[in-house]
Short mmCIF file of C-alpha atoms in Angstrom, two decimals:
data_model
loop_
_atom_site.label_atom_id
_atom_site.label_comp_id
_atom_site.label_asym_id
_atom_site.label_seq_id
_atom_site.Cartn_x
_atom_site.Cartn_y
_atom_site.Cartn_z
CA UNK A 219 0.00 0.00 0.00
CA UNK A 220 1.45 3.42 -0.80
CA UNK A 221 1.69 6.07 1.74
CA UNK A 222 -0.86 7.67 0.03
CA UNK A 223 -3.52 5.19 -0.22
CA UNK A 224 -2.55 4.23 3.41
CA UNK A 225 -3.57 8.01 4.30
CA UNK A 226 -6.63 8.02 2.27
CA UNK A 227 -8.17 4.83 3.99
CA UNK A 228 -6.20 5.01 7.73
CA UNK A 229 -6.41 8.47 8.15
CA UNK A 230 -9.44 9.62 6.00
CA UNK A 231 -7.21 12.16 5.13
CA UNK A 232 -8.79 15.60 3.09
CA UNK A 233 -6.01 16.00 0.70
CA UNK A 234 -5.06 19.07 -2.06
CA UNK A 235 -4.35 17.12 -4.56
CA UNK A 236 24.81 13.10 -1.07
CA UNK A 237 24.83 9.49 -2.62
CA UNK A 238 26.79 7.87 -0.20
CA UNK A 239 24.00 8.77 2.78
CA UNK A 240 21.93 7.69 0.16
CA UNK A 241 22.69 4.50 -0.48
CA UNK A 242 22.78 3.91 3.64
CA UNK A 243 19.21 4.83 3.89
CA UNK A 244 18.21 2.54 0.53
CA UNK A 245 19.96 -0.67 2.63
CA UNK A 246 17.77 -3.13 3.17
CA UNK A 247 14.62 -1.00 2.49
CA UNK A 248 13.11 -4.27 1.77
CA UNK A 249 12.37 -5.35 5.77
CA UNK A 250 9.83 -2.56 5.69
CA UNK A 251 7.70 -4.62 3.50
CA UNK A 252 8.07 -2.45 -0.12
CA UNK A 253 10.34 -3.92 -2.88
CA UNK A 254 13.92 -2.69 -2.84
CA UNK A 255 14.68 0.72 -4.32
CA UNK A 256 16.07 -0.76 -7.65
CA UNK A 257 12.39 -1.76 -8.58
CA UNK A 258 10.20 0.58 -8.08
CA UNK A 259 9.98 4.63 -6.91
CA UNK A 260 11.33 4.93 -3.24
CA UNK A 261 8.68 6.39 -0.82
CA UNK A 262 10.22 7.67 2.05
CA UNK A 263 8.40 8.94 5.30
CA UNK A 264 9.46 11.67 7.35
CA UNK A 265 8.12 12.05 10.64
CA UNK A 266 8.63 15.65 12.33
CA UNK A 267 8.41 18.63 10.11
CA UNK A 268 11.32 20.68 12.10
CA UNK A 269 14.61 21.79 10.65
CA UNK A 270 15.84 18.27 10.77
CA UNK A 271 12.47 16.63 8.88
CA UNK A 272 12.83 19.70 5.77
CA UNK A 273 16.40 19.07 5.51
CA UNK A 274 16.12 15.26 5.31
CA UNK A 275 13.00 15.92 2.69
CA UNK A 276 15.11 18.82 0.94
CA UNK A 277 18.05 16.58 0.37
CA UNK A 278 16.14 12.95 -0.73
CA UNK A 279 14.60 15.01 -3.33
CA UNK A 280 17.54 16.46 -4.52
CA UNK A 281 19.43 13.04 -4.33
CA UNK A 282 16.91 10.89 -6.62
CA UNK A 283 14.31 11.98 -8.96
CA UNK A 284 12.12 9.95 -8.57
CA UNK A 285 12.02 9.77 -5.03
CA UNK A 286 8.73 10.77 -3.19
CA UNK A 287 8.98 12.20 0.51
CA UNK A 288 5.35 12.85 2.92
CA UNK A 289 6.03 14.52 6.12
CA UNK A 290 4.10 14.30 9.35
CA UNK A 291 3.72 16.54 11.85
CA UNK A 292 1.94 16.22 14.74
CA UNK A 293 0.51 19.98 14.83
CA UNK A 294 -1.28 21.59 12.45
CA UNK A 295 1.56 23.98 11.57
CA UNK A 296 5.02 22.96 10.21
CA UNK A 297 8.22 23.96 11.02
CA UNK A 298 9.06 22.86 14.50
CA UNK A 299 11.62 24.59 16.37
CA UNK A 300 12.18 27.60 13.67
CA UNK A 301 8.51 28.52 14.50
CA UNK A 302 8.69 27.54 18.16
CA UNK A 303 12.61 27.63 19.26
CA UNK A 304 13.94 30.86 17.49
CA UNK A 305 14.18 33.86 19.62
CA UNK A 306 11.15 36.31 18.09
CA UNK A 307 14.28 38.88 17.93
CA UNK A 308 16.02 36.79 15.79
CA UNK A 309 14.25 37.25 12.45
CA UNK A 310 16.97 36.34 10.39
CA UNK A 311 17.33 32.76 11.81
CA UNK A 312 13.88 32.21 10.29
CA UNK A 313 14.66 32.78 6.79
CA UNK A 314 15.21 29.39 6.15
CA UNK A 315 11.28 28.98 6.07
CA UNK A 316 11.26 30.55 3.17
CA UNK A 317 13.71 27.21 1.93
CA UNK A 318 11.93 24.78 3.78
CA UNK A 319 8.75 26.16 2.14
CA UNK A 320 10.19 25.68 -1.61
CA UNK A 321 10.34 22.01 -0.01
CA UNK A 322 6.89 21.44 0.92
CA UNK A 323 5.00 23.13 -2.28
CA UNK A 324 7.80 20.21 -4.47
CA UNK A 325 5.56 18.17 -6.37
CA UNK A 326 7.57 14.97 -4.97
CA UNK A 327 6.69 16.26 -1.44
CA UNK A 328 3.18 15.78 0.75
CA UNK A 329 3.02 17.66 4.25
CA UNK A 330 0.41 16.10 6.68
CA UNK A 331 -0.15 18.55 9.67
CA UNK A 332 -2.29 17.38 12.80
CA UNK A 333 -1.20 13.52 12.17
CA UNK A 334 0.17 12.20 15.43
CA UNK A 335 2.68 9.14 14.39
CA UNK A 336 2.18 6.48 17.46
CA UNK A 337 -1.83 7.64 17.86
CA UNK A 338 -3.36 8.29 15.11
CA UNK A 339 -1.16 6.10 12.94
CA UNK A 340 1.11 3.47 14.00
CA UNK A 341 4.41 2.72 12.92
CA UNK A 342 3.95 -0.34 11.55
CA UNK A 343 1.19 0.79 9.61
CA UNK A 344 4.09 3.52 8.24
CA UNK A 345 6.95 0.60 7.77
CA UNK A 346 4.08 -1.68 5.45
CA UNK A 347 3.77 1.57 3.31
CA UNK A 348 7.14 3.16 3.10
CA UNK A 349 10.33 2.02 1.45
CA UNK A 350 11.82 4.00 4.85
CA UNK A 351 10.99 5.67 7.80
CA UNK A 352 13.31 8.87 9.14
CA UNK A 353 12.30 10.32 12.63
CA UNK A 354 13.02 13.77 13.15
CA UNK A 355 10.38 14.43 16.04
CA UNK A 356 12.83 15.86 18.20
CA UNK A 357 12.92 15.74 21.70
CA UNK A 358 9.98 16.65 23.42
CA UNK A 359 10.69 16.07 27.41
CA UNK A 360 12.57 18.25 29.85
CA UNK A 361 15.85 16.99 31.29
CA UNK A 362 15.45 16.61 35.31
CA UNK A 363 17.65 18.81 37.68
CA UNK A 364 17.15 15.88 40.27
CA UNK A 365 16.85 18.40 43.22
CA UNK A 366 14.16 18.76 45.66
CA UNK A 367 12.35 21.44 45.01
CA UNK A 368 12.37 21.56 41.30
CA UNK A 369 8.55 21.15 40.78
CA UNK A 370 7.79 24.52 42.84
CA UNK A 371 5.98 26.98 41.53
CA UNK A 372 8.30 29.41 40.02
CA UNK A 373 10.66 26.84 38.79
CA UNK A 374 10.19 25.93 34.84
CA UNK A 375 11.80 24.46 32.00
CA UNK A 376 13.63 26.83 29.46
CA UNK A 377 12.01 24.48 26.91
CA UNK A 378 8.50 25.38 28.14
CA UNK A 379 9.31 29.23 28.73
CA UNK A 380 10.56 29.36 25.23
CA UNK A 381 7.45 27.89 24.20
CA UNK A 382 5.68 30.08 26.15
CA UNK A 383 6.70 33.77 24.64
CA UNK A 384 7.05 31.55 20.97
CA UNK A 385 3.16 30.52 20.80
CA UNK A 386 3.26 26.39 21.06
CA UNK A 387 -0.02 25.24 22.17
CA UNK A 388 1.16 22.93 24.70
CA UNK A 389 2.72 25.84 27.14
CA UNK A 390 -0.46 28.64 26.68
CA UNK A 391 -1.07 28.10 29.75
CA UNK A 392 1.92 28.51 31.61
CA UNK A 393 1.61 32.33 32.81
CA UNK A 394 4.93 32.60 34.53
CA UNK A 395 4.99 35.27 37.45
CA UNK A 396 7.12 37.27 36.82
CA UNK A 397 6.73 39.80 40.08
CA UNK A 398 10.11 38.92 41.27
CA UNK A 399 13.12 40.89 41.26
CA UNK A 400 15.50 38.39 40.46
CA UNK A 401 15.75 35.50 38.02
CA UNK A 402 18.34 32.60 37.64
CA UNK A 403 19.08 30.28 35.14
CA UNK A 404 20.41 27.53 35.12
CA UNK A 405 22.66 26.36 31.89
CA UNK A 406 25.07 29.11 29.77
CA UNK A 407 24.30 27.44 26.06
CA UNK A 408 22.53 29.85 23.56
CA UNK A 409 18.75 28.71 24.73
CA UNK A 410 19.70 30.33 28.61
CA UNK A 411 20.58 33.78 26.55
CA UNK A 412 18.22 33.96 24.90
CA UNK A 413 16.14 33.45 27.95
CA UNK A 414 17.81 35.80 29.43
CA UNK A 415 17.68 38.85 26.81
CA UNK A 416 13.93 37.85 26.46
CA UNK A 417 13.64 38.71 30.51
CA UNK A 418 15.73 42.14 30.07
CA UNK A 419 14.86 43.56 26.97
CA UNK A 420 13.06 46.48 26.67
CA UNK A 421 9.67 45.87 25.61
CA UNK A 422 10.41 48.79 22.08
CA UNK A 423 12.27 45.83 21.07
CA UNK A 424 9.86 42.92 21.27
CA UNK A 425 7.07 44.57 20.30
CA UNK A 426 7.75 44.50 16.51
CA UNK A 427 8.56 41.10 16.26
CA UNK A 428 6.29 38.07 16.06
CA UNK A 429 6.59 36.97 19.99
CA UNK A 430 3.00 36.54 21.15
CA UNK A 431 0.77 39.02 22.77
CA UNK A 432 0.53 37.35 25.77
CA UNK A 433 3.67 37.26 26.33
CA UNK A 434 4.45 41.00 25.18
CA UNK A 435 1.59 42.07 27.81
CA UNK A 436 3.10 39.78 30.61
CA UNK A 437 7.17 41.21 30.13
CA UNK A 438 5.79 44.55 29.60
CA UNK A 439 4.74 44.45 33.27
CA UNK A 440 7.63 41.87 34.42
CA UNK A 441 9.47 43.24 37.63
CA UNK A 442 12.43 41.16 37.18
CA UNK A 443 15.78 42.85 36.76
CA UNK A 444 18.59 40.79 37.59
CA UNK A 445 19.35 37.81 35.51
CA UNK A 446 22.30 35.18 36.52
CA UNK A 447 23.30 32.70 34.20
CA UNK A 448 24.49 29.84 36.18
CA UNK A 449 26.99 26.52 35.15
CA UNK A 450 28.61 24.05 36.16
CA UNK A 451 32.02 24.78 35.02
CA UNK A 452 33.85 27.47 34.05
CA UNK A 453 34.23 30.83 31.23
CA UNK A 454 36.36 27.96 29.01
CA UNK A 455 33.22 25.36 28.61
CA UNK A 456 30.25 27.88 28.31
CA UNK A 457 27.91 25.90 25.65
CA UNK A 458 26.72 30.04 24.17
CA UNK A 459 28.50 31.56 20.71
CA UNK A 460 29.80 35.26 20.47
CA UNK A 461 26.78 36.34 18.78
CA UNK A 462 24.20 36.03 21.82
CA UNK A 463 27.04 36.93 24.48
CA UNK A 464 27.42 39.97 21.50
CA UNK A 465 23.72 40.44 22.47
CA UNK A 466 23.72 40.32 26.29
CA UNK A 467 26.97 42.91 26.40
CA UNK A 468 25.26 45.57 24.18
CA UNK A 469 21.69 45.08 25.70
CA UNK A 470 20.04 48.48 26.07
CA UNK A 471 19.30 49.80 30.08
CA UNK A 472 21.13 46.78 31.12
CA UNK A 473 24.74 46.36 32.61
CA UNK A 474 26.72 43.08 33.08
CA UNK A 475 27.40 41.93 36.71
CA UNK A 476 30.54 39.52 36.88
CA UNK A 477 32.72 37.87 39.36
CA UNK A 478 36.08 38.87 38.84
CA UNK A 479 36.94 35.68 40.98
CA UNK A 480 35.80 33.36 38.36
CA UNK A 481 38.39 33.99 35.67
CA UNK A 482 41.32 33.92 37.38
CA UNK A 483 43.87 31.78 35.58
CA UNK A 484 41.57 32.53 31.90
CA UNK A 485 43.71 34.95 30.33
CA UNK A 486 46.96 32.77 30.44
CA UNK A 487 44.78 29.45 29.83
CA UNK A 488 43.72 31.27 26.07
CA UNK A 489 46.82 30.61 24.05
CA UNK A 490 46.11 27.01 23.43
CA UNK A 491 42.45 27.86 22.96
CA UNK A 492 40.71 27.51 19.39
CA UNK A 493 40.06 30.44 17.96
CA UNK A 494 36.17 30.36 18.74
CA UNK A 495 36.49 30.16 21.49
CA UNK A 496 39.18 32.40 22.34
CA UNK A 497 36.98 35.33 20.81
CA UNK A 498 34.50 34.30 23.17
CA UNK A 499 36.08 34.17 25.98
CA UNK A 500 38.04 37.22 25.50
CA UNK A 501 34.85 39.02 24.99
CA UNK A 502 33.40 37.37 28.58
CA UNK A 503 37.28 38.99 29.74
CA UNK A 504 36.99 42.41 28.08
CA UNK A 505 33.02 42.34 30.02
CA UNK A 506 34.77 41.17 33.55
CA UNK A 507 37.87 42.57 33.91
CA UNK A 508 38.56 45.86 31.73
CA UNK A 509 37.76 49.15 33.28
CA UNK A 510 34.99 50.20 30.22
CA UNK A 511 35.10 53.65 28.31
CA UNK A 512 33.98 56.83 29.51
CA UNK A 513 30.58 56.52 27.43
CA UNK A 514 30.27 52.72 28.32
CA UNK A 515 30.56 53.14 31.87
CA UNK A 516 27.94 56.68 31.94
CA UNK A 517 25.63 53.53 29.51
CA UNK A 518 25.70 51.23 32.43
CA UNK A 519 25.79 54.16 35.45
CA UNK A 520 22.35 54.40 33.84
CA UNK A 521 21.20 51.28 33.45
CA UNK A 522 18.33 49.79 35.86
CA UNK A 523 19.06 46.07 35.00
CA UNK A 524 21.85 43.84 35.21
CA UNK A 525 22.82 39.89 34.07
CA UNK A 526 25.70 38.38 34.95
CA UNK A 527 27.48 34.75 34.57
CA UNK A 528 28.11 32.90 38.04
CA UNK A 529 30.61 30.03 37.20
CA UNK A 530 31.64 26.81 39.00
CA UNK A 531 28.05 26.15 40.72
CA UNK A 532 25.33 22.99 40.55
CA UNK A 533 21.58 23.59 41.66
CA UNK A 534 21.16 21.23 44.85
CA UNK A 535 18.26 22.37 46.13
CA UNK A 536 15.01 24.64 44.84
CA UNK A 537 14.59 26.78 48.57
CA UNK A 538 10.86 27.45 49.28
CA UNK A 539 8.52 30.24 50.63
CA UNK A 540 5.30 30.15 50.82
CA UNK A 541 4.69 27.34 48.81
CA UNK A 542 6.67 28.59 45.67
CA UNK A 543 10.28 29.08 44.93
CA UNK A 544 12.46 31.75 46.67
CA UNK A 545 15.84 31.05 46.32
CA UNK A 546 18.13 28.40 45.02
CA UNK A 547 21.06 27.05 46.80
CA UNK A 548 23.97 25.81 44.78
CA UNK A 549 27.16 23.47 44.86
CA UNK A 550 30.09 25.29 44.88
CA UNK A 551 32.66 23.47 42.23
CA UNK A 552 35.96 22.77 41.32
CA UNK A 553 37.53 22.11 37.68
CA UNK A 554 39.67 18.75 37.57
CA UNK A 555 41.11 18.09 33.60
CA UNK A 556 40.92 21.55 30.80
CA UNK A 557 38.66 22.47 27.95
CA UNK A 558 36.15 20.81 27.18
CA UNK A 559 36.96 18.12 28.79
CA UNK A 560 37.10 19.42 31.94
CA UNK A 561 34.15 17.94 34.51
CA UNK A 562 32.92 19.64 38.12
CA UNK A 563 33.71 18.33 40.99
CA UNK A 564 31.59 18.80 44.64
CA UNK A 565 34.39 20.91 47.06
CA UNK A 566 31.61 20.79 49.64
CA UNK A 567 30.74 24.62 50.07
CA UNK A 568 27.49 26.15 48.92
CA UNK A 569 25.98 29.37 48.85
CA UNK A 570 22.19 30.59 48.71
CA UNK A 571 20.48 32.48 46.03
CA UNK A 572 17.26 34.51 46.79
CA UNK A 573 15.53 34.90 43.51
CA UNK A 574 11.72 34.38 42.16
CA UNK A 575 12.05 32.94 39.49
CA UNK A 576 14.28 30.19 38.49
CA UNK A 577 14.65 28.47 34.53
CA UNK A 578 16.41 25.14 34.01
CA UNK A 579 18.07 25.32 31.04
CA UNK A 580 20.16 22.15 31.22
CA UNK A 581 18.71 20.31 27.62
CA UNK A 582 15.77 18.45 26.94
CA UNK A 583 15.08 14.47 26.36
CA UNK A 584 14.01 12.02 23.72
CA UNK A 585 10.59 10.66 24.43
CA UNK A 586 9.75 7.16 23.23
CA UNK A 587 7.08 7.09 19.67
CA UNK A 588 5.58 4.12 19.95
CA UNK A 589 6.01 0.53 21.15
CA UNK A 590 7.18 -1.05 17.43
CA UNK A 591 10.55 1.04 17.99
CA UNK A 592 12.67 0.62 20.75
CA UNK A 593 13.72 2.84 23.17
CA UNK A 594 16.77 3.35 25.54
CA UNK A 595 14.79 5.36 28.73
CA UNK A 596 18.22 5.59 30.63
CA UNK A 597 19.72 7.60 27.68
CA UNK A 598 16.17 8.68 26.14
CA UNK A 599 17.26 7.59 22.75
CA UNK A 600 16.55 5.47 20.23
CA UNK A 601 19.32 2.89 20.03
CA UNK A 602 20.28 2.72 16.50
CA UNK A 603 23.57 1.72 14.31
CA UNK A 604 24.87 4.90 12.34
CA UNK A 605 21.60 6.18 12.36
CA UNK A 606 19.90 3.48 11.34
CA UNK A 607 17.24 2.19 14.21
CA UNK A 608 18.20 -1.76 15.75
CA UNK A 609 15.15 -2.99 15.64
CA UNK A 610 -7.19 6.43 14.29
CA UNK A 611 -9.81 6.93 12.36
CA UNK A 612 -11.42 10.00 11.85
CA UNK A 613 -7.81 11.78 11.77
CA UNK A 614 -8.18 14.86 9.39
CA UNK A 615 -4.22 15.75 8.50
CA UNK A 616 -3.40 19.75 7.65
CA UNK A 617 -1.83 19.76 3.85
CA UNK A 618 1.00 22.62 3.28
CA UNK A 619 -1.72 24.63 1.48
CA UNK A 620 -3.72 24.36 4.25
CA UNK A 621 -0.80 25.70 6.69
CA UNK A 622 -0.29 28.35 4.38
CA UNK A 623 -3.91 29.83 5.34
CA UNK A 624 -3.08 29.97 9.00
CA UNK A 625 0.54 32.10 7.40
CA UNK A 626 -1.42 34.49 5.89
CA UNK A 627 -4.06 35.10 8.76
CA UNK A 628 -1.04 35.15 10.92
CA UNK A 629 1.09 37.61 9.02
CA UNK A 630 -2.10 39.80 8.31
CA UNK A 631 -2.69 40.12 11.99
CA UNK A 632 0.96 41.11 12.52
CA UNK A 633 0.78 43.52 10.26
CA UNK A 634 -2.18 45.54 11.64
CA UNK A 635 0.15 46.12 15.12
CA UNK A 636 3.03 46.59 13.00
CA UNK A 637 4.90 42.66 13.39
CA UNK A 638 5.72 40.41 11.14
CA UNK A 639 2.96 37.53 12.83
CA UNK A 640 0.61 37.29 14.58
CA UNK A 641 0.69 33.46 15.78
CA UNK A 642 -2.72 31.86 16.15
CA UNK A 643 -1.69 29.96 19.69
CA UNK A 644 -4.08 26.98 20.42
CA UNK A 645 -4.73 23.73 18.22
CA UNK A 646 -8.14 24.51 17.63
CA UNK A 647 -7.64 28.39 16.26
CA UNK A 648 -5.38 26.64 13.53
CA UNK A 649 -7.45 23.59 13.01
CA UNK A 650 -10.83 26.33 12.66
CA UNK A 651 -8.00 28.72 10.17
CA UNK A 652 -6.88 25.41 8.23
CA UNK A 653 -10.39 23.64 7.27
CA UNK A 654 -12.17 27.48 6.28
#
C-alpha cells in the first residue's frame, strides 16, 4: 500500500491534490515490507516537520528523482523549532522557512499537519507503506535537575518558557509570574541567553517582532531585573556563541554583573584555545575585567538592570517560601582536567540564592514514539547503528496549502500592530483557520 492510499483509507485524510548517505538509507529498504529501491519509486516517510524533517526531505529530493517524501507533523503547523525555538528577535534565523517552504510546495513532497505518528497512525502501519521511515520528532521532554524542590511553583523548564513567549499550544497556559526581582538560570548554552535577553529587553524591542501578545503584555509588566546565568564549570566550557554573548553585552538599560573571581587563571589558559572560542572568551574577559570607556561606563551608570554569569556552581536544592520558589542554593565546584573536557567536581561549600524565578536550562530528552521502535529510557534515545534504528480513524491531517492559510491570517494580523505575525496559539484556532 502506498503512503498515500494508506492516508486516504487510515487516516481519512482531506487531501489538495549526497549518494553515499543515500545508499545507507536505501539498505535493506526491503524489511519494511516495499520492494527494494532498484524496482520501483522509493517512498520515504518523514516524521517531524522541524529543521531536521525539511532538511532530510530537501536533500532525498535532490538526491533521486524519482524519489517521493510525505512529512508528518503532529501539529497543524510545520516547522518545528524555527517557528517555536527561534528567539522572536532573531528574524533572520527564520529565513530558512522561506527554503523549507520551496520544499513542501515540491511536487515529490506531501506535508500532513495534525497527524500524530504512534496515535493516530502506528508505525507499523508507516513501515508496510514506506520504502523507509526517518524520525526527526525531536525531543519533546525536559531533562530533570534531580533536586528537591524543582517542581515549585516558580521553577520551569527553558524548553516550556521558550514555548511560552514563541506561541506552542502545549505551554499557553503557563503564565509565569514574573513579580520577582531576580531570576536565575540555570545552563550558559545559547537557549539560557536567549532566555535571558527575552527577561531584560526592553519591551520597544519585542514589540515588533512576532513573539506573542501574551507574552508581550506579561514582560511589559515583568518586575524582574537581575538575571544570573548559572553553570557548572567554568568561562572555558560555556555551551553560548559570540553572537548572543554579543547580544547580552550591548543590551540596552542593562549592565553586566561579573565575578572577577571566576576567571582567574583565563587569560593565560587562552593561548592554546581555538580560535572560537578564544573570541568568546576574550569578549566574557573584556566584560569582567577591563575598566569600560567613559561613554560605556555613563551607559551602564544608567542602566536599571543587570545579568551576569556565576561560574563553578550545581543547583542542589530549589529553597521554598510560601509554597513557591524563593531562592536556590547551589554546589560550589571545582575544575579537575581543561577544555572541554574538563568535569565539576563537589568541594563541599554552597551558597544561597534569593531569587523568584528560576529556569532550568540544562537540555531536553528524547521521548519514546511508539512501542514497534525501541527505546533506551536511561539515555532517552533510540538505540540505532549509524543512524539506522536496531530494531485512528477519523484523523483529518493539515496539507502545506492548508498551513499556508493559517501564514497568511497570521502575518495579516501582525501587520495591523506593525509585526511580522501574529501566531494563532491553540490547536483549535489553527485547526478552525486550516479547514475554512
Amino acid at each position: 500500500m502506498s503512503g498515500h492510499k494508506l492516508l486516504s483509507s487510515r487516516l481519512k485524510l482531506w487531501t489538495s491534490g549526497g549518494s553515499g548517505w543515500m545508499s545507507r538509507l536505501c539498505e535493506g529498504m526491503s524489511e519494511c515490507g516495499r520492494a527494494p529501491f532498484s524496482s520501483c519509486s522509493p517512498k520515504i516517510c518523514v516524521v517531524g516537520s522541524g529543521p531536521a524533517g525539511f532538511y532530510t526531505a530537501q536533500h532525498l529530493i535532490k538526491a533521486r528523482q524519482d524519489v517521493e517524501v510525505d512529512i508528518y507533523e503532529r501539529l497543524p503547523v510545520p516547522f518545528g523549532l524555527v517557528r517555536f525555538g527561534v528567539a522572536p528577535d532573531h528574524p533572520e534565523v527564520k529565513n530558512v522557512i522561506n527554503t523549507f517552504t520551496q520544499t513542501a510546495n515540491h511536487t515529490r513532497c506531501n506535508f500532513y499537519g495534525n497527524v500524530n505518528v504512534g496515535t493516530d497512525v502506528s508505525l507499523d502501519e508507516l513501515r508496510r507503506a514506506y520504502h523507509a521511515i526517518v524520525l526527526s520528532y525531536g525531543a519533546e521532554g525536559n531533562r530533570s535537575m534531580g533536586v528537591p524542590g524543582e517542581n515549585l511553583p516558580g521553577v520551569y523548564s527553558a524548553k516550556d518558557f521558550v514555548g511560552w513567549y514563541n506561541g506552542l499550544p502545549s505551554c499557553g497556559e503557563l503564565t509565569p509570574d514574573l513579580s520577582c526581582d531576580t531570576a536565575v538560570i540555570l545552563g550558559q548554552g545559547n537557549v539560557a541567553l536567549d532566555v535571558a535577553r527575552i527577561l531584560l529587553a526592553p519591551i520597544d524591542m519585542l514589540k515588533n517582532t512576532d513573539i506573542t501578545q501574551p507574552a508581550l503584555d506579561a514582560l511589559a509588566q515583568s518586575q524582574v531585573r537581575r538575571v544570573l546565568i548559572v553553570g557548572r564549570r567554568g568561562p572555558l566550557q560555556i555551551a553560548g556563541t559570540i553572537k548572543e554573548l554579543r547580544e547580552m553585552v550591548n543590551l540596552p538599560d542593562c549592565r553586566p554583573e561579573m565575578v572577577a573571581e571566576d576567571f582567574k587563571g583565563i587569560p593565560e589558559a587562552l593561548k592554546d584555545v581555538p580560535r572560537p572560542r578564544k573570541r568568546l572568551t576574550e569578549l566574557m574577559l573584556k566584560t569582567a575585567l577591563e575598566t569600560p570607556s567613559e561613554k560605556e561606563q555613563a551607559r551602564r551608570d544608567k542602566a536599571s538592570r543587570s545579568w551576569g554569569f556565576r561560574f563553578f556552581r550545581s543547583p542542589v536544592e530549589v529553597l521554598a517560601s510560601g509554597g513557591r520558589a524563593a531562592g536556590v542554593r547551589l554546589a560550589i565546584n571545582r575544575l579537575e582536567g581543561a577544555g572541554d573536557g574538563a568535569h565539576a567536581v563537589l568541594t563541599g561549600e554552597v551558597e544561597d540564592v534569593t531569587c523568584g524565578l528560576i529556569i532550568s536550562s540544562i537540555g531536553y530528552r528524547s521521548l519514546p514514539i511508539g512501542q514497534s521502535v525501541p527505546f533506551d529510557s536511561h539515555k532517552a534515545v533510540i538505540p540505532n547503528s549509524m543512524g539506522r534504528v536496531q530494531q485512528a480513524a477519523g484523523v483529518k491531517a493539515v496539507t502545506f496549502s492548508d498551513w499556508e492559510k493559517i501564514d497568511n491570517v497570521e502575518t495579516r494580523r501582525g501587520e495591523v500592530i506593525g509585526k511580522p505575525r501574529e501566531k494563532l496559539l491553540t490547536v483549535q484556532e489553527m485547526l478552525q483557520v486550516a479547514r475554512s
